[in-house]
Coordinates of C-alpha atoms in Angstrom, one line a residue:
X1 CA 34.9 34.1 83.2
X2 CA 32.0 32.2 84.3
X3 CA 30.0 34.8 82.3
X4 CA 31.4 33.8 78.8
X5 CA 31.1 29.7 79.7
X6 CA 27.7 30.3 80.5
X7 CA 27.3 32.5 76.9
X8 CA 29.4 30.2 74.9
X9 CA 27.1 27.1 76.5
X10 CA 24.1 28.8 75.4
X11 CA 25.1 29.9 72.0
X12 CA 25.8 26.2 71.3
X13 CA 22.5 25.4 73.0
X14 CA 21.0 28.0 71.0
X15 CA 22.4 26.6 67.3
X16 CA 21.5 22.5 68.3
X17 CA 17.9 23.9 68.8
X18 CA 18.1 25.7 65.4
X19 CA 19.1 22.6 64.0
X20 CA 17.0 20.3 65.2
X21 CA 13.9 22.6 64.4
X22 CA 15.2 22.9 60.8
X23 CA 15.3 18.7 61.1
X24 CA 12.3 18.8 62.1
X25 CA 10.6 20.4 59.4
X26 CA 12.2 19.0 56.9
X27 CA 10.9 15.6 57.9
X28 CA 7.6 17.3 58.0
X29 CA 6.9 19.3 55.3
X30 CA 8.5 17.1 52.4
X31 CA 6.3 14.5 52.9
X32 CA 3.6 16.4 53.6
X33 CA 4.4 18.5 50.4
X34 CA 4.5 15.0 48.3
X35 CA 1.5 13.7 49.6
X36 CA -0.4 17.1 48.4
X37 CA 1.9 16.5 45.3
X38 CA 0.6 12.9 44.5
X39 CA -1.9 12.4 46.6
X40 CA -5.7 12.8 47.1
X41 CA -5.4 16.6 47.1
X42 CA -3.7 16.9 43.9
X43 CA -5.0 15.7 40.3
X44 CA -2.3 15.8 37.8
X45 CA -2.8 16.8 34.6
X46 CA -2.7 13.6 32.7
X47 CA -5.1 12.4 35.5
X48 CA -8.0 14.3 34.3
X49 CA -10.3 13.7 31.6
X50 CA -9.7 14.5 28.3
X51 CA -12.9 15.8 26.5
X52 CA -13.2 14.6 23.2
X53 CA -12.8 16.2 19.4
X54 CA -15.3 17.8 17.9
X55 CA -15.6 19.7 14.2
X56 CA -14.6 22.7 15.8
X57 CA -11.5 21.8 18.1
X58 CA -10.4 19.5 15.2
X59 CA -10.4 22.4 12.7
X60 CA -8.4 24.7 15.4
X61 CA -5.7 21.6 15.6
X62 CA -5.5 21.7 11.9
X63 CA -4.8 25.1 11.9
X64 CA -2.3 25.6 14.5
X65 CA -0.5 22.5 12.6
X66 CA 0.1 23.8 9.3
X67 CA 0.7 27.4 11.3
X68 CA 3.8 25.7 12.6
X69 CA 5.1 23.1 10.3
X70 CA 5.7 23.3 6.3
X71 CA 3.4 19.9 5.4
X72 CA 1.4 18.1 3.5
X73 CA -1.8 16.7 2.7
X74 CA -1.1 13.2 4.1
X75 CA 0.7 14.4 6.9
X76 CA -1.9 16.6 8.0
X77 CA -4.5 13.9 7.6
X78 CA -2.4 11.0 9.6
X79 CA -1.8 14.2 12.6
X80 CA -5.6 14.3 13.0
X81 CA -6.4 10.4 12.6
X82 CA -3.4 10.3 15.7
X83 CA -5.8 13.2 17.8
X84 CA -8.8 11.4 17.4
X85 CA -7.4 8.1 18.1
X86 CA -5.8 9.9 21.3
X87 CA -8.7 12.1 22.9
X88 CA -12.1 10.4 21.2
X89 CA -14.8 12.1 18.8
X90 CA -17.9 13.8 19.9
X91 CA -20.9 13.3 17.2
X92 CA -22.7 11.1 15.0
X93 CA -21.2 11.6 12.1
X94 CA -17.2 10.2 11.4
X95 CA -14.0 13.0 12.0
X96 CA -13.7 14.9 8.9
X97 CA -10.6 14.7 8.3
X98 CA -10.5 14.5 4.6
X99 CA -12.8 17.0 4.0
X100 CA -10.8 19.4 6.5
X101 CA -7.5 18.6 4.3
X102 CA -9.0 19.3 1.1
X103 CA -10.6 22.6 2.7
X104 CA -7.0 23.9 3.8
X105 CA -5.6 22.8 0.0
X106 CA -8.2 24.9 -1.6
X107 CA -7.1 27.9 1.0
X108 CA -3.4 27.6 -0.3
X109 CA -2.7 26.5 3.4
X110 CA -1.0 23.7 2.3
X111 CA 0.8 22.9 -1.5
X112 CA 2.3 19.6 -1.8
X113 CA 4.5 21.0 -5.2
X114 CA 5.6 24.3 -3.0
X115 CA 6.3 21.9 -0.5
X116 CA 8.2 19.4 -2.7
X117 CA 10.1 21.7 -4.5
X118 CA 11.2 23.7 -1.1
X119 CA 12.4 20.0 0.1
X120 CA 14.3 19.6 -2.8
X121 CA 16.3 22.9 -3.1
X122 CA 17.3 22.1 0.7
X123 CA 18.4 19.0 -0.4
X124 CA 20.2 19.8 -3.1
X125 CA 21.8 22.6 -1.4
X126 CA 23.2 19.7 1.5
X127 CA 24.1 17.7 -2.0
X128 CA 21.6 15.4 -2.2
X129 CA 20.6 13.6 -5.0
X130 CA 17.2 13.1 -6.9
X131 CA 16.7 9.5 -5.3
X132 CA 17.3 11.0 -1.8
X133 CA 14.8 13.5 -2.8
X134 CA 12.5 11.1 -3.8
X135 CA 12.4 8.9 -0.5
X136 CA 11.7 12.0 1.4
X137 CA 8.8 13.0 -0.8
X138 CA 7.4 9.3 -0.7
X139 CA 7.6 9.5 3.5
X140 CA 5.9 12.7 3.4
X141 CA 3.1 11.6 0.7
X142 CA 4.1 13.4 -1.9
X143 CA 2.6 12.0 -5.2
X144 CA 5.4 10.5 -7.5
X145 CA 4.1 12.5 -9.9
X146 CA 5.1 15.8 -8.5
X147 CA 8.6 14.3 -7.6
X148 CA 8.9 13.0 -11.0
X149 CA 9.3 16.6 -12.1
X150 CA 11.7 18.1 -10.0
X151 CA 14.3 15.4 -11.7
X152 CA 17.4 17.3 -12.3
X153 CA 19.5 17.3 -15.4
X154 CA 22.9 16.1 -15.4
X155 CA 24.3 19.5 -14.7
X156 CA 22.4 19.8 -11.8
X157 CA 23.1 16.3 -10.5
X158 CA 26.6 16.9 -11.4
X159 CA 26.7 20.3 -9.2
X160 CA 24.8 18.4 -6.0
X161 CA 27.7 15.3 -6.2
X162 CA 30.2 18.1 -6.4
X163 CA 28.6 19.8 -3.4
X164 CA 28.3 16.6 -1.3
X165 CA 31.9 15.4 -1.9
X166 CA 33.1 18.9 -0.9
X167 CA 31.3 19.1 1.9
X168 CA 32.1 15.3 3.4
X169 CA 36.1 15.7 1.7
X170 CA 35.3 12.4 -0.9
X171 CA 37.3 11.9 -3.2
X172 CA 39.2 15.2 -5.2
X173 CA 37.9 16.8 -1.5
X174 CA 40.2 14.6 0.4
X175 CA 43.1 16.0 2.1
X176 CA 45.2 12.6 2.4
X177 CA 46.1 9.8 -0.4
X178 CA 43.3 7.4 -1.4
X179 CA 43.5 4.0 -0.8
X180 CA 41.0 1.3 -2.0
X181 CA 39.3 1.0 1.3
X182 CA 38.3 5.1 1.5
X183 CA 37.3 4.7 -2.4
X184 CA 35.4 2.3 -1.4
X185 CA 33.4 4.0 1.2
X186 CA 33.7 7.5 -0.7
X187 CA 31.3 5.5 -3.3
X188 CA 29.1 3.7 -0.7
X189 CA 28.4 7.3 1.1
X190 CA 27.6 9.5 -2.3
X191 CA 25.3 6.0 -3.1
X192 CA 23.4 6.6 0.4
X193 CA 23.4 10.4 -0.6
X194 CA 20.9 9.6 -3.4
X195 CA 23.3 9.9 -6.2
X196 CA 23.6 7.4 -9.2
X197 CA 26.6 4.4 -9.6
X198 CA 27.9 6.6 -12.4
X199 CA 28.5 9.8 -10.4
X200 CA 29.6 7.9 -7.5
X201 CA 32.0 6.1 -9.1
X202 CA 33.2 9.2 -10.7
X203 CA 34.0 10.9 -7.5
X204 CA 35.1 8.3 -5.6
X205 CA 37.6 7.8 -7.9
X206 CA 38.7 11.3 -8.7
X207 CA 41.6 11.6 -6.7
X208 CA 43.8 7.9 -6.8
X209 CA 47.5 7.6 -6.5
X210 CA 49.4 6.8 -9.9
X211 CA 50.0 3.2 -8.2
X212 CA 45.8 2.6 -7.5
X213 CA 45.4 4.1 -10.7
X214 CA 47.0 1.6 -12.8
X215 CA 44.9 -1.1 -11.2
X216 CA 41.5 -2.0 -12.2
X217 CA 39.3 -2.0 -8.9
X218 CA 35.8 -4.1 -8.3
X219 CA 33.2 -1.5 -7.0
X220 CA 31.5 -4.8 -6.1
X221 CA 33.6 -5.7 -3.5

């Protein structure tokens, strides 16, 4: 009997000195572990210097840019002018940025038109229309020239309202009876869409009870 007190006394002996040696180093090594994590023996990345741009690097960002992203000529110039302002130029002589643009336009790398008129089949797809089109092009630098010409006819425009009020249930879309509030906000959302007042209104109103119907409504209101 004595046997087993003294075996059960030193198991538990046994397990507190287990536990106070895992306490132990705990309280040791994590501080000791973020001290060599931010302190003197480490140097974080963003800690150390940053060598500036050259012709070279600033070619190689260029390149694994449009390698990743469809772009465009000003997007790919205001992405350099942001690496230079962020790591510094090497040399006497200013970044060439412009002349590394116009460089990768003569290679084909990047097409402003392919580029445009990609942008607006995805938009029309969505059901977009031509004005959305047009903003996107403009905040992507895309001469108003080359958007000028990807104006659709009224077929077209017709099939993207059609498409857009489909797809968000406006108007002939909706499942539930239109009151003056939803038409309403049925025009305001194919508006924002990029679609004209006349196609708007023509959805929004598509689908009116017999009772809504016989009343003239204000789209100003």
């Amino acid at each position: 009997m004595a046997c087993v007190v003294t075996s059960a006394m030193s198991c538990k002996l046994w397990l507190r000195l287990r536990l106070c040696l895992w306490v132990l180093k705990r309280s040791v090594l994590i501080p000791v572990r973020l001290w060599q994590k931010n302190g003197a023996l480490s140097q974080s990345r963003s800690s150390r210097p940053v060598r500036p741009l050259d012709k070279t690097t600033l070619e190689s960002l260029a390149l694994h840019y449009v390698g990743r992203f469809a772009t465009t000529e000003a997007r790919l110039k205001a992405y350099l002018k942001r690496k230079v302002a962020a790591r510094g130029w090497h040399g006497d002589e200013p970044p060439p940025v412009d002349a590394i643009a116009a460089k990768f336009v003569s290679a084909g790398y990047i097409n402003d038109a392919e580029f445009a008129q990609a942008r607006a089949r995805s938009l029309s797809r969505r059901g977009y229309g031509h004005r959305r089109l047009a903003q996107s092009l403009d905040a992507a630098g895309v001469a108003r020239t080359i958007t000028e010409t990807l104006a659709p006819d009224r077929d077209e425009a017709f099939a993207a309202a059609e498409a857009f009020a489909r797809r968000r249930r406006l108007g002939p879309f909706c499942e539930t009876a239109i009151t003056p509030a939803d038409q309403r906000r049925h025009f305001a959302a194919l508006v924002r869409a990029g679609h004209d007042f006349e196609l708007a209104r023509h959805f929004s109103s598509a689908r009116l009870d017999d009772t809504i119907a016989d009343q003239p409504f204000d789209f100003d209101r």
